[in-house]
């Protein structure tokens, strides 16, 4: 039997990177997959990629900062596939800036997507899964564990995700809902760009000598989505090539 057979997963930020890789990986293991993103430009292509992995897929346009969007997404997911069993809060943005130079508008923009969006996804995940249990997977970052002077707002947002996850896990445990966070190192996705010098520098930060791939995070998410993680909640799972071990 496949590891997610009969389950339905809702994944935000599903148009590329970690979100899309996780959707494909979940589909390979039998889950129906609902992918959401702020843009639907590649909607048909994304659905085809996930369904080629072996399961049914639905793509929905979704602004994670809007509560009404979350309500609509859950309604559509349940109408199409029945109950939702897995929520993966993956959508996020990154803006450079130390605490002195970051504008208040940039600060609020990062917090709104990276933290408020995860709050809403966790809130509605609990509301919609408390009758049957499930798994909520919040994508934080190594930057939610350590500080970096260049990304004050991002640090704050990802650190907030880590502690929000623990609070939600304690609340949700009686409902058999697990809530965990994943903390990737630098992953080779569109978010980090393609500048050769930047990539060389980022690679040098990881003791394993290379960047992570989206599939590395997807495999960790698969473990947390599956019943194999049935005794794990309120914890952080690091996928960082040794970055935070230094």
PDB file of C-alpha atoms in Angstrom:
ATOM      1  CA  UNK A   1       0.000   0.000   0.000  1.00  0.00           C
ATOM      2  CA  UNK A   2       1.231   3.500  -0.831  1.00  0.00           C
ATOM      3  CA  UNK A   3       2.157   5.727   2.095  1.00  0.00           C
ATOM      4  CA  UNK A   4      -0.589   8.324   1.504  1.00  0.00           C
ATOM      5  CA  UNK A   5      -3.215   6.081  -0.062  1.00  0.00           C
ATOM      6  CA  UNK A   6      -6.704   7.548   0.328  1.00  0.00           C
ATOM      7  CA  UNK A   7      -5.527  10.880   1.730  1.00  0.00           C
ATOM      8  CA  UNK A   8      -5.944  14.396   0.365  1.00  0.00           C
ATOM      9  CA  UNK A   9      -3.210  17.006   0.705  1.00  0.00           C
ATOM     10  CA  UNK A  10      -3.522  20.781   0.356  1.00  0.00           C
ATOM     11  CA  UNK A  11      -0.224  22.508  -0.501  1.00  0.00           C
ATOM     12  CA  UNK A  12       0.253  26.266  -0.794  1.00  0.00           C
ATOM     13  CA  UNK A  13       2.925  27.811  -2.995  1.00  0.00           C
ATOM     14  CA  UNK A  14       2.388  24.844  -5.261  1.00  0.00           C
ATOM     15  CA  UNK A  15       3.325  26.359  -8.616  1.00  0.00           C
ATOM     16  CA  UNK A  16       7.065  25.688  -8.301  1.00  0.00           C
ATOM     17  CA  UNK A  17       9.928  24.682  -6.045  1.00  0.00           C
ATOM     18  CA  UNK A  18       9.256  22.817  -2.810  1.00  0.00           C
ATOM     19  CA  UNK A  19       5.474  23.033  -3.181  1.00  0.00           C
ATOM     20  CA  UNK A  20       5.350  21.448  -6.611  1.00  0.00           C
ATOM     21  CA  UNK A  21       7.978  18.832  -5.732  1.00  0.00           C
ATOM     22  CA  UNK A  22       5.938  17.881  -2.669  1.00  0.00           C
ATOM     23  CA  UNK A  23       2.763  17.656  -4.701  1.00  0.00           C
ATOM     24  CA  UNK A  24       4.429  15.254  -7.121  1.00  0.00           C
ATOM     25  CA  UNK A  25       5.952  13.214  -4.295  1.00  0.00           C
ATOM     26  CA  UNK A  26       2.642  12.986  -2.442  1.00  0.00           C
ATOM     27  CA  UNK A  27       0.894  11.918  -5.641  1.00  0.00           C
ATOM     28  CA  UNK A  28       3.467   9.165  -6.147  1.00  0.00           C
ATOM     29  CA  UNK A  29       2.441   7.842  -2.749  1.00  0.00           C
ATOM     30  CA  UNK A  30      -1.287   7.852  -3.490  1.00  0.00           C
ATOM     31  CA  UNK A  31      -2.590  11.212  -2.246  1.00  0.00           C
ATOM     32  CA  UNK A  32      -5.041  13.416  -4.073  1.00  0.00           C
ATOM     33  CA  UNK A  33      -3.332  16.815  -4.245  1.00  0.00           C
ATOM     34  CA  UNK A  34      -4.752  20.339  -4.101  1.00  0.00           C
ATOM     35  CA  UNK A  35      -2.079  22.830  -5.131  1.00  0.00           C
ATOM     36  CA  UNK A  36      -2.621  26.550  -4.610  1.00  0.00           C
ATOM     37  CA  UNK A  37      -0.654  29.646  -5.578  1.00  0.00           C
ATOM     38  CA  UNK A  38      -1.040  33.380  -6.066  1.00  0.00           C
ATOM     39  CA  UNK A  39      -0.618  32.855  -9.818  1.00  0.00           C
ATOM     40  CA  UNK A  40      -2.391  30.342 -12.032  1.00  0.00           C
ATOM     41  CA  UNK A  41      -0.329  30.979 -15.164  1.00  0.00           C
ATOM     42  CA  UNK A  42       0.887  27.359 -15.361  1.00  0.00           C
ATOM     43  CA  UNK A  43      -2.257  25.765 -13.984  1.00  0.00           C
ATOM     44  CA  UNK A  44      -2.778  23.082 -16.625  1.00  0.00           C
ATOM     45  CA  UNK A  45       0.907  22.174 -16.805  1.00  0.00           C
ATOM     46  CA  UNK A  46       1.137  21.795 -13.017  1.00  0.00           C
ATOM     47  CA  UNK A  47      -1.969  19.614 -12.804  1.00  0.00           C
ATOM     48  CA  UNK A  48      -0.584  17.428 -15.611  1.00  0.00           C
ATOM     49  CA  UNK A  49       2.747  17.007 -13.825  1.00  0.00           C
ATOM     50  CA  UNK A  50       1.104  15.927 -10.584  1.00  0.00           C
ATOM     51  CA  UNK A  51      -1.411  13.617 -12.237  1.00  0.00           C
ATOM     52  CA  UNK A  52       1.403  12.010 -14.242  1.00  0.00           C
ATOM     53  CA  UNK A  53       2.807  10.940 -10.870  1.00  0.00           C
ATOM     54  CA  UNK A  54      -0.266   8.785 -10.343  1.00  0.00           C
ATOM     55  CA  UNK A  55      -3.044  10.664  -8.522  1.00  0.00           C
ATOM     56  CA  UNK A  56      -5.732  13.276  -9.080  1.00  0.00           C
ATOM     57  CA  UNK A  57      -4.883  16.972  -8.749  1.00  0.00           C
ATOM     58  CA  UNK A  58      -6.681  20.293  -8.422  1.00  0.00           C
ATOM     59  CA  UNK A  59      -5.080  23.736  -8.803  1.00  0.00           C
ATOM     60  CA  UNK A  60      -6.622  26.821  -7.191  1.00  0.00           C
ATOM     61  CA  UNK A  61      -5.637  30.475  -7.248  1.00  0.00           C
ATOM     62  CA  UNK A  62      -5.034  31.495  -3.654  1.00  0.00           C
ATOM     63  CA  UNK A  63      -3.735  34.498  -1.744  1.00  0.00           C
ATOM     64  CA  UNK A  64      -2.663  33.018   1.604  1.00  0.00           C
ATOM     65  CA  UNK A  65      -3.025  36.406   3.323  1.00  0.00           C
ATOM     66  CA  UNK A  66      -6.792  36.498   2.699  1.00  0.00           C
ATOM     67  CA  UNK A  67      -9.022  34.613   5.119  1.00  0.00           C
ATOM     68  CA  UNK A  68     -11.848  34.346   2.585  1.00  0.00           C
ATOM     69  CA  UNK A  69      -9.441  32.651   0.155  1.00  0.00           C
ATOM     70  CA  UNK A  70      -8.664  30.005   2.761  1.00  0.00           C
ATOM     71  CA  UNK A  71     -12.352  29.350   3.298  1.00  0.00           C
ATOM     72  CA  UNK A  72     -12.893  29.008  -0.453  1.00  0.00           C
ATOM     73  CA  UNK A  73      -9.897  26.695  -0.905  1.00  0.00           C
ATOM     74  CA  UNK A  74     -11.078  24.295   1.783  1.00  0.00           C
ATOM     75  CA  UNK A  75     -14.607  24.318   0.381  1.00  0.00           C
ATOM     76  CA  UNK A  76     -13.315  23.469  -3.097  1.00  0.00           C
ATOM     77  CA  UNK A  77     -10.932  20.793  -1.827  1.00  0.00           C
ATOM     78  CA  UNK A  78     -13.640  19.064   0.195  1.00  0.00           C
ATOM     79  CA  UNK A  79     -16.171  19.342  -2.608  1.00  0.00           C
ATOM     80  CA  UNK A  80     -13.715  17.694  -5.007  1.00  0.00           C
ATOM     81  CA  UNK A  81     -12.011  15.068  -2.847  1.00  0.00           C
ATOM     82  CA  UNK A  82     -13.872  14.866   0.457  1.00  0.00           C
ATOM     83  CA  UNK A  83     -11.984  15.533   3.674  1.00  0.00           C
ATOM     84  CA  UNK A  84      -8.557  17.158   3.746  1.00  0.00           C
ATOM     85  CA  UNK A  85      -5.981  15.103   5.684  1.00  0.00           C
ATOM     86  CA  UNK A  86      -2.759  17.066   5.133  1.00  0.00           C
ATOM     87  CA  UNK A  87      -2.107  20.808   5.007  1.00  0.00           C
ATOM     88  CA  UNK A  88       1.342  21.980   3.920  1.00  0.00           C
ATOM     89  CA  UNK A  89       1.860  25.704   4.472  1.00  0.00           C
ATOM     90  CA  UNK A  90       4.665  26.310   2.012  1.00  0.00           C
ATOM     91  CA  UNK A  91       3.944  29.684   0.356  1.00  0.00           C
ATOM     92  CA  UNK A  92       6.536  32.288   1.220  1.00  0.00           C
ATOM     93  CA  UNK A  93       8.534  35.278   0.027  1.00  0.00           C
ATOM     94  CA  UNK A  94      11.992  36.622   0.794  1.00  0.00           C
ATOM     95  CA  UNK A  95      13.169  40.228   0.898  1.00  0.00           C
ATOM     96  CA  UNK A  96      16.681  41.437   1.727  1.00  0.00           C
ATOM     97  CA  UNK A  97      17.252  44.078   4.381  1.00  0.00           C
ATOM     98  CA  UNK A  98      18.760  44.479   7.833  1.00  0.00           C
ATOM     99  CA  UNK A  99      16.689  45.806  10.718  1.00  0.00           C
ATOM    100  CA  UNK A 100      17.815  49.388  10.057  1.00  0.00           C
ATOM    101  CA  UNK A 101      17.174  49.573   6.335  1.00  0.00           C
ATOM    102  CA  UNK A 102      14.042  47.413   6.050  1.00  0.00           C
ATOM    103  CA  UNK A 103      11.040  49.605   5.341  1.00  0.00           C
ATOM    104  CA  UNK A 104       7.931  49.096   7.426  1.00  0.00           C
ATOM    105  CA  UNK A 105       5.950  48.253   4.294  1.00  0.00           C
ATOM    106  CA  UNK A 106       8.452  45.516   3.352  1.00  0.00           C
ATOM    107  CA  UNK A 107       8.375  44.216   6.928  1.00  0.00           C
ATOM    108  CA  UNK A 108       4.586  43.942   6.863  1.00  0.00           C
ATOM    109  CA  UNK A 109       4.608  42.310   3.424  1.00  0.00           C
ATOM    110  CA  UNK A 110       6.970  39.530   4.539  1.00  0.00           C
ATOM    111  CA  UNK A 111       5.173  38.945   7.833  1.00  0.00           C
ATOM    112  CA  UNK A 112       1.796  38.903   6.083  1.00  0.00           C
ATOM    113  CA  UNK A 113       2.737  36.117   3.668  1.00  0.00           C
ATOM    114  CA  UNK A 114       5.243  34.095   5.689  1.00  0.00           C
ATOM    115  CA  UNK A 115       3.637  34.215   9.130  1.00  0.00           C
ATOM    116  CA  UNK A 116       0.051  35.409   8.828  1.00  0.00           C
ATOM    117  CA  UNK A 117      -0.500  33.069   5.879  1.00  0.00           C
ATOM    118  CA  UNK A 118       0.789  30.134   7.911  1.00  0.00           C
ATOM    119  CA  UNK A 119      -1.401  31.161  10.842  1.00  0.00           C
ATOM    120  CA  UNK A 120      -4.487  31.093   8.612  1.00  0.00           C
ATOM    121  CA  UNK A 121      -3.504  27.775   7.049  1.00  0.00           C
ATOM    122  CA  UNK A 122      -2.915  26.231  10.461  1.00  0.00           C
ATOM    123  CA  UNK A 123      -6.135  27.686  11.892  1.00  0.00           C
ATOM    124  CA  UNK A 124      -8.310  26.394   9.068  1.00  0.00           C
ATOM    125  CA  UNK A 125      -6.388  23.138   8.925  1.00  0.00           C
ATOM    126  CA  UNK A 126      -7.333  22.453  12.540  1.00  0.00           C
ATOM    127  CA  UNK A 127     -10.936  23.538  12.007  1.00  0.00           C
ATOM    128  CA  UNK A 128     -11.373  21.230   9.026  1.00  0.00           C
ATOM    129  CA  UNK A 129      -9.448  18.220  10.380  1.00  0.00           C
ATOM    130  CA  UNK A 130     -10.452  18.118  14.042  1.00  0.00           C
ATOM    131  CA  UNK A 131     -13.169  15.522  13.378  1.00  0.00           C
ATOM    132  CA  UNK A 132     -10.781  13.010  11.810  1.00  0.00           C
ATOM    133  CA  UNK A 133      -7.190  14.064  12.575  1.00  0.00           C
ATOM    134  CA  UNK A 134      -4.384  14.761  10.157  1.00  0.00           C
ATOM    135  CA  UNK A 135      -1.057  16.456   9.652  1.00  0.00           C
ATOM    136  CA  UNK A 136      -0.118  20.124   9.281  1.00  0.00           C
ATOM    137  CA  UNK A 137       3.355  20.818   7.901  1.00  0.00           C
ATOM    138  CA  UNK A 138       4.662  24.364   8.165  1.00  0.00           C
ATOM    139  CA  UNK A 139       7.657  25.318   6.064  1.00  0.00           C
ATOM    140  CA  UNK A 140       9.960  27.501   8.131  1.00  0.00           C
ATOM    141  CA  UNK A 141      13.693  27.807   7.384  1.00  0.00           C
ATOM    142  CA  UNK A 142      17.103  27.559   8.963  1.00  0.00           C
ATOM    143  CA  UNK A 143      16.527  31.307   9.269  1.00  0.00           C
ATOM    144  CA  UNK A 144      13.847  30.442  11.819  1.00  0.00           C
ATOM    145  CA  UNK A 145      16.562  28.858  13.966  1.00  0.00           C
ATOM    146  CA  UNK A 146      19.488  31.276  13.565  1.00  0.00           C
ATOM    147  CA  UNK A 147      19.906  34.974  12.876  1.00  0.00           C
ATOM    148  CA  UNK A 148      21.180  36.615   9.704  1.00  0.00           C
ATOM    149  CA  UNK A 149      21.780  40.378   9.745  1.00  0.00           C
ATOM    150  CA  UNK A 150      20.721  40.745   6.100  1.00  0.00           C
ATOM    151  CA  UNK A 151      17.148  39.456   6.367  1.00  0.00           C
ATOM    152  CA  UNK A 152      15.492  40.823   9.502  1.00  0.00           C
ATOM    153  CA  UNK A 153      11.886  40.440   8.355  1.00  0.00           C
ATOM    154  CA  UNK A 154      12.459  36.968   6.947  1.00  0.00           C
ATOM    155  CA  UNK A 155      14.163  35.870  10.184  1.00  0.00           C
ATOM    156  CA  UNK A 156      11.251  37.160  12.227  1.00  0.00           C
ATOM    157  CA  UNK A 157       8.630  35.531  10.026  1.00  0.00           C
ATOM    158  CA  UNK A 158      10.299  32.123   9.984  1.00  0.00           C
ATOM    159  CA  UNK A 159      11.063  32.204  13.705  1.00  0.00           C
ATOM    160  CA  UNK A 160       7.408  33.002  14.265  1.00  0.00           C
ATOM    161  CA  UNK A 161       6.392  29.976  12.208  1.00  0.00           C
ATOM    162  CA  UNK A 162       8.537  27.747  14.431  1.00  0.00           C
ATOM    163  CA  UNK A 163       6.903  28.861  17.681  1.00  0.00           C
ATOM    164  CA  UNK A 164       3.403  29.110  16.204  1.00  0.00           C
ATOM    165  CA  UNK A 165       3.827  25.478  15.158  1.00  0.00           C
ATOM    166  CA  UNK A 166       4.564  24.431  18.744  1.00  0.00           C
ATOM    167  CA  UNK A 167       1.597  26.347  20.149  1.00  0.00           C
ATOM    168  CA  UNK A 168      -0.751  24.903  17.527  1.00  0.00           C
ATOM    169  CA  UNK A 169       0.614  21.396  18.089  1.00  0.00           C
ATOM    170  CA  UNK A 170      -0.264  21.522  21.777  1.00  0.00           C
ATOM    171  CA  UNK A 171      -3.760  22.774  20.992  1.00  0.00           C
ATOM    172  CA  UNK A 172      -4.368  20.249  18.211  1.00  0.00           C
ATOM    173  CA  UNK A 173      -2.942  17.121  19.874  1.00  0.00           C
ATOM    174  CA  UNK A 174      -6.259  16.058  21.466  1.00  0.00           C
ATOM    175  CA  UNK A 175      -7.795  16.083  17.979  1.00  0.00           C
ATOM    176  CA  UNK A 176      -5.085  13.713  16.660  1.00  0.00           C
ATOM    177  CA  UNK A 177      -3.707  16.481  14.448  1.00  0.00           C
ATOM    178  CA  UNK A 178       0.079  16.663  14.243  1.00  0.00           C
ATOM    179  CA  UNK A 179       1.699  20.055  13.588  1.00  0.00           C
ATOM    180  CA  UNK A 180       5.395  20.191  12.705  1.00  0.00           C
ATOM    181  CA  UNK A 181       7.798  22.559  10.982  1.00  0.00           C
ATOM    182  CA  UNK A 182      10.462  21.893   8.365  1.00  0.00           C
ATOM    183  CA  UNK A 183      13.591  24.060   8.294  1.00  0.00           C
ATOM    184  CA  UNK A 184      15.361  23.850   4.926  1.00  0.00           C
ATOM    185  CA  UNK A 185      18.802  25.220   4.244  1.00  0.00           C
ATOM    186  CA  UNK A 186      19.380  26.923   0.913  1.00  0.00           C
ATOM    187  CA  UNK A 187      17.436  24.932  -1.661  1.00  0.00           C
ATOM    188  CA  UNK A 188      18.045  25.174  -5.398  1.00  0.00           C
ATOM    189  CA  UNK A 189      14.720  26.809  -6.307  1.00  0.00           C
ATOM    190  CA  UNK A 190      13.774  30.004  -8.202  1.00  0.00           C
ATOM    191  CA  UNK A 191      13.750  31.939  -4.902  1.00  0.00           C
ATOM    192  CA  UNK A 192      17.571  32.005  -4.633  1.00  0.00           C
ATOM    193  CA  UNK A 193      18.165  33.151  -8.226  1.00  0.00           C
ATOM    194  CA  UNK A 194      20.840  32.110 -10.714  1.00  0.00           C
ATOM    195  CA  UNK A 195      23.765  34.494 -10.107  1.00  0.00           C
ATOM    196  CA  UNK A 196      26.911  32.282 -10.248  1.00  0.00           C
ATOM    197  CA  UNK A 197      28.786  34.151  -7.524  1.00  0.00           C
ATOM    198  CA  UNK A 198      25.813  34.085  -5.189  1.00  0.00           C
ATOM    199  CA  UNK A 199      25.307  30.373  -5.773  1.00  0.00           C
ATOM    200  CA  UNK A 200      29.003  29.713  -5.134  1.00  0.00           C
ATOM    201  CA  UNK A 201      28.804  31.596  -1.835  1.00  0.00           C
ATOM    202  CA  UNK A 202      25.646  29.807  -0.731  1.00  0.00           C
ATOM    203  CA  UNK A 203      27.125  26.411  -1.553  1.00  0.00           C
ATOM    204  CA  UNK A 204      30.160  27.276   0.604  1.00  0.00           C
ATOM    205  CA  UNK A 205      27.913  27.691   3.646  1.00  0.00           C
ATOM    206  CA  UNK A 206      26.832  24.037   3.622  1.00  0.00           C
ATOM    207  CA  UNK A 207      29.276  21.400   4.943  1.00  0.00           C
ATOM    208  CA  UNK A 208      27.927  18.828   2.485  1.00  0.00           C
ATOM    209  CA  UNK A 209      29.253  21.003  -0.350  1.00  0.00           C
ATOM    210  CA  UNK A 210      26.097  21.553  -2.368  1.00  0.00           C
ATOM    211  CA  UNK A 211      22.666  23.132  -2.189  1.00  0.00           C
ATOM    212  CA  UNK A 212      19.609  21.090  -1.360  1.00  0.00           C
ATOM    213  CA  UNK A 213      17.035  20.091  -3.948  1.00  0.00           C
ATOM    214  CA  UNK A 214      13.297  20.612  -3.630  1.00  0.00           C
ATOM    215  CA  UNK A 215      12.894  16.832  -3.510  1.00  0.00           C
ATOM    216  CA  UNK A 216      14.966  16.703  -0.305  1.00  0.00           C
ATOM    217  CA  UNK A 217      12.357  18.798   1.472  1.00  0.00           C
ATOM    218  CA  UNK A 218       9.509  16.946  -0.246  1.00  0.00           C
ATOM    219  CA  UNK A 219      10.783  13.655   1.164  1.00  0.00           C
ATOM    220  CA  UNK A 220      10.798  15.075   4.688  1.00  0.00           C
ATOM    221  CA  UNK A 221       7.298  16.429   4.123  1.00  0.00           C
ATOM    222  CA  UNK A 222       6.213  12.975   2.939  1.00  0.00           C
ATOM    223  CA  UNK A 223       7.366  11.459   6.234  1.00  0.00           C
ATOM    224  CA  UNK A 224       5.420  14.077   8.195  1.00  0.00           C
ATOM    225  CA  UNK A 225       2.348  13.654   6.009  1.00  0.00           C
ATOM    226  CA  UNK A 226       2.357   9.883   6.438  1.00  0.00           C
ATOM    227  CA  UNK A 227       1.366   7.813   9.449  1.00  0.00           C
ATOM    228  CA  UNK A 228       5.050   7.011   9.922  1.00  0.00           C
ATOM    229  CA  UNK A 229       5.273  10.266  11.895  1.00  0.00           C
ATOM    230  CA  UNK A 230       2.293   9.482  14.134  1.00  0.00           C
ATOM    231  CA  UNK A 231       4.231  10.276  17.357  1.00  0.00           C
ATOM    232  CA  UNK A 232       5.871  13.473  16.112  1.00  0.00           C
ATOM    233  CA  UNK A 233       4.272  16.819  16.819  1.00  0.00           C
ATOM    234  CA  UNK A 234       5.444  20.295  17.785  1.00  0.00           C
ATOM    235  CA  UNK A 235       8.905  19.553  16.446  1.00  0.00           C
ATOM    236  CA  UNK A 236      11.272  21.082  13.930  1.00  0.00           C
ATOM    237  CA  UNK A 237      12.820  18.929  11.214  1.00  0.00           C
ATOM    238  CA  UNK A 238      15.995  20.345   9.683  1.00  0.00           C
ATOM    239  CA  UNK A 239      17.037  19.666   6.074  1.00  0.00           C
ATOM    240  CA  UNK A 240      20.122  21.819   5.682  1.00  0.00           C
ATOM    241  CA  UNK A 241      23.233  19.883   4.641  1.00  0.00           C
ATOM    242  CA  UNK A 242      24.802  20.546   8.025  1.00  0.00           C
ATOM    243  CA  UNK A 243      24.390  24.343   7.957  1.00  0.00           C
ATOM    244  CA  UNK A 244      23.071  24.707  11.526  1.00  0.00           C
ATOM    245  CA  UNK A 245      25.474  22.084  12.931  1.00  0.00           C
ATOM    246  CA  UNK A 246      28.360  24.527  12.585  1.00  0.00           C
TER     247      UNK A 246
END
